[in-house]
C-alpha cells in the first residue's frame, strides 16, 4: 500500500529544502598567527550533540575562512566514518557556538535550510529512523570507511510539514527532551549517591571486622 503523507506535508528529497550544501576544509598546519579553530567529526556525539574539548587550530586562507565559518542554524553532518553509528550523525549550530568563529572539517558536510524548513526541525528529522535507515543504503565504502557527499545527502527523502507545524513539533520535542534529560540527571545522581553509600557501608563493615 502506498504511503500518503498527511495533508499539507511534503515527502521530498532534502535538496528541495536547502539553500546551501557545502563540504568542509582542513587547511594547512597552524602558524600561530591568525589561525582558525576547526571542528572535527570527533566533536559530534552519536546522538547529535556537540562535545567540543580540543578544536584544531588550522591556517586557512581568507576566502576559505569566510566560506567555512559556522553560523546559527547550520547543520553539520559526519560524511566519512568507519562506524555505522557515527556516519551521518548531525549537529546543529546554536547559541554561543554560532558566535565563536569556528570552521568545520573536511570529513563533514554543512547544510543550510531555506526559509520553508526550520533548522532544528531538520535536526530532529536527521536523528529519526526514517533518515538513519537511509544512510547505509546511500553511502559508499572505500578502505573500510562509509562515505557520504552533498549529492547523496541531498537525495535523502524527508517528510516535512508546514512551517508552523514544524515550529510546534520542535517546541514539543524540546520540552519532552528536557524532561527526559532531567530524569536521566536525577537517575545519575541517585546512582552516584547509592555507590557512595555502598562504599561507606563496606568501609564501616571492614573497619568493624578488623576491630
PDB file of C-alpha atoms in Angstrom:
ATOM      1  CA  UNK A   1       0.000   0.000   0.000  1.00  0.00           C
ATOM      2  CA  UNK A   2       1.432   3.386  -0.991  1.00  0.00           C
ATOM      3  CA  UNK A   3       2.120   5.784   1.895  1.00  0.00           C
ATOM      4  CA  UNK A   4       0.352   9.133   1.645  1.00  0.00           C
ATOM      5  CA  UNK A   5       1.708  11.921   3.867  1.00  0.00           C
ATOM      6  CA  UNK A   6      -0.747  13.973   5.935  1.00  0.00           C
ATOM      7  CA  UNK A   7      -2.447  16.883   4.190  1.00  0.00           C
ATOM      8  CA  UNK A   8      -0.033  19.784   3.833  1.00  0.00           C
ATOM      9  CA  UNK A   9       3.036  17.616   4.462  1.00  0.00           C
ATOM     10  CA  UNK A  10       5.626  17.025   1.743  1.00  0.00           C
ATOM     11  CA  UNK A  11       7.733  13.907   1.223  1.00  0.00           C
ATOM     12  CA  UNK A  12      10.580  15.147  -0.964  1.00  0.00           C
ATOM     13  CA  UNK A  13      14.351  14.926  -1.459  1.00  0.00           C
ATOM     14  CA  UNK A  14      16.163  17.035   1.113  1.00  0.00           C
ATOM     15  CA  UNK A  15      17.845  19.156  -1.601  1.00  0.00           C
ATOM     16  CA  UNK A  16      14.466  20.816  -2.275  1.00  0.00           C
ATOM     17  CA  UNK A  17      14.682  22.472   1.145  1.00  0.00           C
ATOM     18  CA  UNK A  18      18.347  23.542   1.119  1.00  0.00           C
ATOM     19  CA  UNK A  19      19.987  26.868   0.311  1.00  0.00           C
ATOM     20  CA  UNK A  20      23.489  25.508   0.960  1.00  0.00           C
ATOM     21  CA  UNK A  21      25.189  22.115   0.849  1.00  0.00           C
ATOM     22  CA  UNK A  22      28.943  22.556   1.344  1.00  0.00           C
ATOM     23  CA  UNK A  23      31.988  20.491   2.230  1.00  0.00           C
ATOM     24  CA  UNK A  24      34.436  21.460   4.970  1.00  0.00           C
ATOM     25  CA  UNK A  25      38.153  22.187   4.955  1.00  0.00           C
ATOM     26  CA  UNK A  26      41.350  21.230   6.721  1.00  0.00           C
ATOM     27  CA  UNK A  27      43.684  23.958   5.509  1.00  0.00           C
ATOM     28  CA  UNK A  28      47.372  23.987   6.396  1.00  0.00           C
ATOM     29  CA  UNK A  29      49.382  23.451   9.554  1.00  0.00           C
ATOM     30  CA  UNK A  30      48.882  26.249  12.101  1.00  0.00           C
ATOM     31  CA  UNK A  31      51.285  29.186  12.072  1.00  0.00           C
ATOM     32  CA  UNK A  32      50.386  30.611  15.475  1.00  0.00           C
ATOM     33  CA  UNK A  33      49.163  33.833  13.866  1.00  0.00           C
ATOM     34  CA  UNK A  34      45.545  34.247  12.775  1.00  0.00           C
ATOM     35  CA  UNK A  35      44.787  30.522  12.893  1.00  0.00           C
ATOM     36  CA  UNK A  36      41.173  29.316  12.798  1.00  0.00           C
ATOM     37  CA  UNK A  37      39.716  26.684  15.108  1.00  0.00           C
ATOM     38  CA  UNK A  38      38.291  23.864  13.001  1.00  0.00           C
ATOM     39  CA  UNK A  39      35.739  21.437  14.414  1.00  0.00           C
ATOM     40  CA  UNK A  40      36.059  17.736  13.594  1.00  0.00           C
ATOM     41  CA  UNK A  41      33.573  14.887  13.485  1.00  0.00           C
ATOM     42  CA  UNK A  42      35.064  13.535  16.720  1.00  0.00           C
ATOM     43  CA  UNK A  43      33.467  16.537  18.441  1.00  0.00           C
ATOM     44  CA  UNK A  44      29.998  15.318  17.478  1.00  0.00           C
ATOM     45  CA  UNK A  45      28.268  12.678  19.577  1.00  0.00           C
ATOM     46  CA  UNK A  46      26.271   9.840  18.036  1.00  0.00           C
ATOM     47  CA  UNK A  47      23.020  11.368  19.353  1.00  0.00           C
ATOM     48  CA  UNK A  48      23.646  14.681  17.593  1.00  0.00           C
ATOM     49  CA  UNK A  49      25.212  16.849  20.290  1.00  0.00           C
ATOM     50  CA  UNK A  50      28.423  18.831  20.404  1.00  0.00           C
ATOM     51  CA  UNK A  51      31.241  17.762  22.717  1.00  0.00           C
ATOM     52  CA  UNK A  52      33.958  20.298  21.971  1.00  0.00           C
ATOM     53  CA  UNK A  53      37.089  19.960  24.060  1.00  0.00           C
ATOM     54  CA  UNK A  54      40.066  20.406  21.746  1.00  0.00           C
ATOM     55  CA  UNK A  55      39.251  22.032  18.380  1.00  0.00           C
ATOM     56  CA  UNK A  56      42.170  22.014  15.956  1.00  0.00           C
ATOM     57  CA  UNK A  57      43.896  25.300  15.067  1.00  0.00           C
ATOM     58  CA  UNK A  58      44.494  25.436  11.299  1.00  0.00           C
ATOM     59  CA  UNK A  59      45.781  28.003   8.845  1.00  0.00           C
ATOM     60  CA  UNK A  60      43.038  28.920   6.350  1.00  0.00           C
ATOM     61  CA  UNK A  61      43.209  31.475   3.569  1.00  0.00           C
ATOM     62  CA  UNK A  62      40.730  34.365   3.992  1.00  0.00           C
ATOM     63  CA  UNK A  63      38.218  33.055   1.430  1.00  0.00           C
ATOM     64  CA  UNK A  64      38.204  29.583   2.976  1.00  0.00           C
ATOM     65  CA  UNK A  65      37.840  31.035   6.474  1.00  0.00           C
ATOM     66  CA  UNK A  66      34.765  33.010   5.406  1.00  0.00           C
ATOM     67  CA  UNK A  67      33.296  30.109   3.376  1.00  0.00           C
ATOM     68  CA  UNK A  68      33.510  27.569   6.199  1.00  0.00           C
ATOM     69  CA  UNK A  69      32.642  29.803   9.153  1.00  0.00           C
ATOM     70  CA  UNK A  70      29.682  28.381  11.046  1.00  0.00           C
ATOM     71  CA  UNK A  71      26.593  30.429  11.700  1.00  0.00           C
ATOM     72  CA  UNK A  72      23.370  29.930  13.603  1.00  0.00           C
ATOM     73  CA  UNK A  73      21.120  27.297  12.044  1.00  0.00           C
ATOM     74  CA  UNK A  74      23.859  25.385  10.226  1.00  0.00           C
ATOM     75  CA  UNK A  75      23.592  21.595  10.361  1.00  0.00           C
ATOM     76  CA  UNK A  76      26.905  19.722  10.319  1.00  0.00           C
ATOM     77  CA  UNK A  77      26.971  16.086   9.195  1.00  0.00           C
ATOM     78  CA  UNK A  78      29.727  13.495   9.542  1.00  0.00           C
ATOM     79  CA  UNK A  79      30.224  12.260   5.992  1.00  0.00           C
ATOM     80  CA  UNK A  80      33.058   9.759   6.472  1.00  0.00           C
ATOM     81  CA  UNK A  81      33.382   7.167   9.232  1.00  0.00           C
ATOM     82  CA  UNK A  82      34.247   3.539   9.849  1.00  0.00           C
ATOM     83  CA  UNK A  83      31.347   3.241  12.292  1.00  0.00           C
ATOM     84  CA  UNK A  84      27.698   2.820  11.219  1.00  0.00           C
ATOM     85  CA  UNK A  85      26.779   4.623  14.430  1.00  0.00           C
ATOM     86  CA  UNK A  86      28.717   7.744  13.510  1.00  0.00           C
ATOM     87  CA  UNK A  87      28.263   8.053   9.752  1.00  0.00           C
ATOM     88  CA  UNK A  88      25.559  10.653   9.142  1.00  0.00           C
ATOM     89  CA  UNK A  89      25.483  11.982  12.712  1.00  0.00           C
ATOM     90  CA  UNK A  90      24.189  15.540  12.665  1.00  0.00           C
ATOM     91  CA  UNK A  91      24.708  18.504  14.974  1.00  0.00           C
ATOM     92  CA  UNK A  92      23.079  21.938  14.982  1.00  0.00           C
ATOM     93  CA  UNK A  93      24.883  25.250  15.408  1.00  0.00           C
ATOM     94  CA  UNK A  94      23.120  27.298  18.102  1.00  0.00           C
ATOM     95  CA  UNK A  95      23.835  29.898  20.788  1.00  0.00           C
ATOM     96  CA  UNK A  96      27.439  30.771  21.693  1.00  0.00           C
ATOM     97  CA  UNK A  97      28.776  28.229  19.198  1.00  0.00           C
ATOM     98  CA  UNK A  98      27.452  30.391  16.364  1.00  0.00           C
ATOM     99  CA  UNK A  99      29.469  33.368  17.639  1.00  0.00           C
ATOM    100  CA  UNK A 100      32.740  31.513  18.254  1.00  0.00           C
ATOM    101  CA  UNK A 101      34.111  31.769  14.716  1.00  0.00           C
ATOM    102  CA  UNK A 102      34.639  28.037  14.210  1.00  0.00           C
ATOM    103  CA  UNK A 103      35.117  26.438  10.801  1.00  0.00           C
ATOM    104  CA  UNK A 104      34.241  22.805  10.060  1.00  0.00           C
ATOM    105  CA  UNK A 105      36.483  19.967   8.947  1.00  0.00           C
ATOM    106  CA  UNK A 106      36.868  18.100   5.692  1.00  0.00           C
ATOM    107  CA  UNK A 107      35.111  14.935   6.925  1.00  0.00           C
ATOM    108  CA  UNK A 108      31.962  16.995   7.464  1.00  0.00           C
ATOM    109  CA  UNK A 109      29.213  18.497   5.314  1.00  0.00           C
ATOM    110  CA  UNK A 110      27.231  21.653   6.106  1.00  0.00           C
ATOM    111  CA  UNK A 111      23.558  22.017   5.254  1.00  0.00           C
ATOM    112  CA  UNK A 112      21.750  25.361   5.286  1.00  0.00           C
ATOM    113  CA  UNK A 113      17.981  25.335   5.017  1.00  0.00           C
ATOM    114  CA  UNK A 114      15.629  27.530   3.051  1.00  0.00           C
ATOM    115  CA  UNK A 115      13.061  29.553   4.988  1.00  0.00           C
ATOM    116  CA  UNK A 116      10.477  26.825   4.435  1.00  0.00           C
ATOM    117  CA  UNK A 117      12.396  24.445   6.697  1.00  0.00           C
ATOM    118  CA  UNK A 118      13.125  25.165  10.378  1.00  0.00           C
ATOM    119  CA  UNK A 119      16.765  24.152  11.044  1.00  0.00           C
ATOM    120  CA  UNK A 120      16.030  22.467  14.352  1.00  0.00           C
ATOM    121  CA  UNK A 121      13.141  20.545  12.825  1.00  0.00           C
ATOM    122  CA  UNK A 122      15.597  19.163  10.258  1.00  0.00           C
ATOM    123  CA  UNK A 123      17.981  18.327  13.122  1.00  0.00           C
ATOM    124  CA  UNK A 124      15.251  16.206  14.728  1.00  0.00           C
ATOM    125  CA  UNK A 125      14.477  14.618  11.352  1.00  0.00           C
ATOM    126  CA  UNK A 126      18.146  13.689  10.898  1.00  0.00           C
ATOM    127  CA  UNK A 127      18.025  11.769  14.212  1.00  0.00           C
ATOM    128  CA  UNK A 128      14.913   9.841  13.157  1.00  0.00           C
ATOM    129  CA  UNK A 129      14.869   6.252  11.894  1.00  0.00           C
ATOM    130  CA  UNK A 130      13.323   7.428   8.616  1.00  0.00           C
ATOM    131  CA  UNK A 131      16.609   9.115   7.721  1.00  0.00           C
ATOM    132  CA  UNK A 132      19.065   6.996   9.714  1.00  0.00           C
ATOM    133  CA  UNK A 133      17.913   3.861   7.866  1.00  0.00           C
ATOM    134  CA  UNK A 134      18.603   5.527   4.516  1.00  0.00           C
ATOM    135  CA  UNK A 135      22.246   6.336   5.383  1.00  0.00           C
ATOM    136  CA  UNK A 136      23.716   2.802   4.906  1.00  0.00           C
ATOM    137  CA  UNK A 137      21.787   2.447   1.650  1.00  0.00           C
ATOM    138  CA  UNK A 138      23.141   5.613   0.036  1.00  0.00           C
ATOM    139  CA  UNK A 139      26.689   5.709   1.438  1.00  0.00           C
ATOM    140  CA  UNK A 140      29.643   4.292  -0.480  1.00  0.00           C
ATOM    141  CA  UNK A 141      32.515   2.340   1.055  1.00  0.00           C
ATOM    142  CA  UNK A 142      36.245   2.858   0.478  1.00  0.00           C
ATOM    143  CA  UNK A 143      39.117   1.382   2.525  1.00  0.00           C
ATOM    144  CA  UNK A 144      36.737   0.388   5.293  1.00  0.00           C
ATOM    145  CA  UNK A 145      35.096   3.831   5.563  1.00  0.00           C
ATOM    146  CA  UNK A 146      31.484   4.663   4.757  1.00  0.00           C
ATOM    147  CA  UNK A 147      31.240   7.906   2.800  1.00  0.00           C
ATOM    148  CA  UNK A 148      28.551  10.462   2.060  1.00  0.00           C
ATOM    149  CA  UNK A 149      28.671  13.571  -0.096  1.00  0.00           C
ATOM    150  CA  UNK A 150      26.500  16.568  -0.808  1.00  0.00           C
ATOM    151  CA  UNK A 151      24.675  14.903  -3.701  1.00  0.00           C
ATOM    152  CA  UNK A 152      23.847  11.819  -1.646  1.00  0.00           C
ATOM    153  CA  UNK A 153      22.683  13.864   1.351  1.00  0.00           C
ATOM    154  CA  UNK A 154      20.509  15.977  -0.920  1.00  0.00           C
ATOM    155  CA  UNK A 155      18.834  12.815  -2.195  1.00  0.00           C
ATOM    156  CA  UNK A 156      17.637  11.719   1.263  1.00  0.00           C
ATOM    157  CA  UNK A 157      13.849  11.704   1.404  1.00  0.00           C
ATOM    158  CA  UNK A 158      12.386  13.723   4.279  1.00  0.00           C
ATOM    159  CA  UNK A 159       8.831  14.287   5.458  1.00  0.00           C
ATOM    160  CA  UNK A 160       8.191  17.992   6.070  1.00  0.00           C
ATOM    161  CA  UNK A 161       5.007  19.617   7.439  1.00  0.00           C
ATOM    162  CA  UNK A 162       4.026  23.285   7.022  1.00  0.00           C
ATOM    163  CA  UNK A 163       6.313  25.804   8.740  1.00  0.00           C
ATOM    164  CA  UNK A 164       4.008  26.484  11.704  1.00  0.00           C
ATOM    165  CA  UNK A 165       3.657  22.778  12.417  1.00  0.00           C
ATOM    166  CA  UNK A 166       7.434  22.376  12.263  1.00  0.00           C
ATOM    167  CA  UNK A 167       7.853  25.015  14.970  1.00  0.00           C
ATOM    168  CA  UNK A 168       5.145  23.420  17.121  1.00  0.00           C
ATOM    169  CA  UNK A 169       6.779  19.992  16.778  1.00  0.00           C
ATOM    170  CA  UNK A 170      10.192  21.428  17.707  1.00  0.00           C
ATOM    171  CA  UNK A 171       8.727  23.118  20.808  1.00  0.00           C
ATOM    172  CA  UNK A 172       7.044  19.869  21.873  1.00  0.00           C
ATOM    173  CA  UNK A 173      10.159  17.756  21.329  1.00  0.00           C
ATOM    174  CA  UNK A 174      12.333  20.309  23.130  1.00  0.00           C
ATOM    175  CA  UNK A 175      10.045  20.176  26.181  1.00  0.00           C
ATOM    176  CA  UNK A 176       9.904  16.388  26.199  1.00  0.00           C
ATOM    177  CA  UNK A 177      13.650  16.066  25.670  1.00  0.00           C
ATOM    178  CA  UNK A 178      14.281  18.447  28.570  1.00  0.00           C
ATOM    179  CA  UNK A 179      12.090  16.291  30.811  1.00  0.00           C
ATOM    180  CA  UNK A 180      13.966  13.157  29.779  1.00  0.00           C
ATOM    181  CA  UNK A 181      17.332  14.851  30.351  1.00  0.00           C
ATOM    182  CA  UNK A 182      16.201  15.915  33.830  1.00  0.00           C
ATOM    183  CA  UNK A 183      15.119  12.352  34.653  1.00  0.00           C
ATOM    184  CA  UNK A 184      18.445  10.987  33.429  1.00  0.00           C
ATOM    185  CA  UNK A 185      20.309  13.536  35.533  1.00  0.00           C
ATOM    186  CA  UNK A 186      18.271  12.612  38.623  1.00  0.00           C
ATOM    187  CA  UNK A 187      18.917   8.931  37.993  1.00  0.00           C
ATOM    188  CA  UNK A 188      22.646   9.555  37.610  1.00  0.00           C
ATOM    189  CA  UNK A 189      22.706  11.482  40.895  1.00  0.00           C
ATOM    190  CA  UNK A 190      20.830   8.645  42.607  1.00  0.00           C
ATOM    191  CA  UNK A 191      23.268   6.052  41.256  1.00  0.00           C
ATOM    192  CA  UNK A 192      26.195   8.155  42.466  1.00  0.00           C
ATOM    193  CA  UNK A 193      24.598   8.501  45.914  1.00  0.00           C
ATOM    194  CA  UNK A 194      23.920   4.739  46.173  1.00  0.00           C
ATOM    195  CA  UNK A 195      27.503   3.946  45.183  1.00  0.00           C
ATOM    196  CA  UNK A 196      28.797   6.332  47.813  1.00  0.00           C
ATOM    197  CA  UNK A 197      26.550   4.795  50.477  1.00  0.00           C
ATOM    198  CA  UNK A 198      27.702   1.311  49.492  1.00  0.00           C
ATOM    199  CA  UNK A 199      31.328   2.428  49.723  1.00  0.00           C
ATOM    200  CA  UNK A 200      30.735   3.902  53.193  1.00  0.00           C
ATOM    201  CA  UNK A 201      28.891   0.757  54.306  1.00  0.00           C
ATOM    202  CA  UNK A 202      31.709  -1.524  53.111  1.00  0.00           C
ATOM    203  CA  UNK A 203      34.281   0.685  54.786  1.00  0.00           C
ATOM    204  CA  UNK A 204      32.286   0.556  58.042  1.00  0.00           C
ATOM    205  CA  UNK A 205      31.924  -3.250  57.911  1.00  0.00           C
ATOM    206  CA  UNK A 206      35.615  -3.775  57.181  1.00  0.00           C
ATOM    207  CA  UNK A 207      36.542  -1.396  59.984  1.00  0.00           C
ATOM    208  CA  UNK A 208      34.236  -3.246  62.413  1.00  0.00           C
ATOM    209  CA  UNK A 209      35.577  -6.675  61.386  1.00  0.00           C
ATOM    210  CA  UNK A 210      39.197  -5.577  61.783  1.00  0.00           C
ATOM    211  CA  UNK A 211      38.388  -4.241  65.247  1.00  0.00           C
TER     212      UNK A 211
END
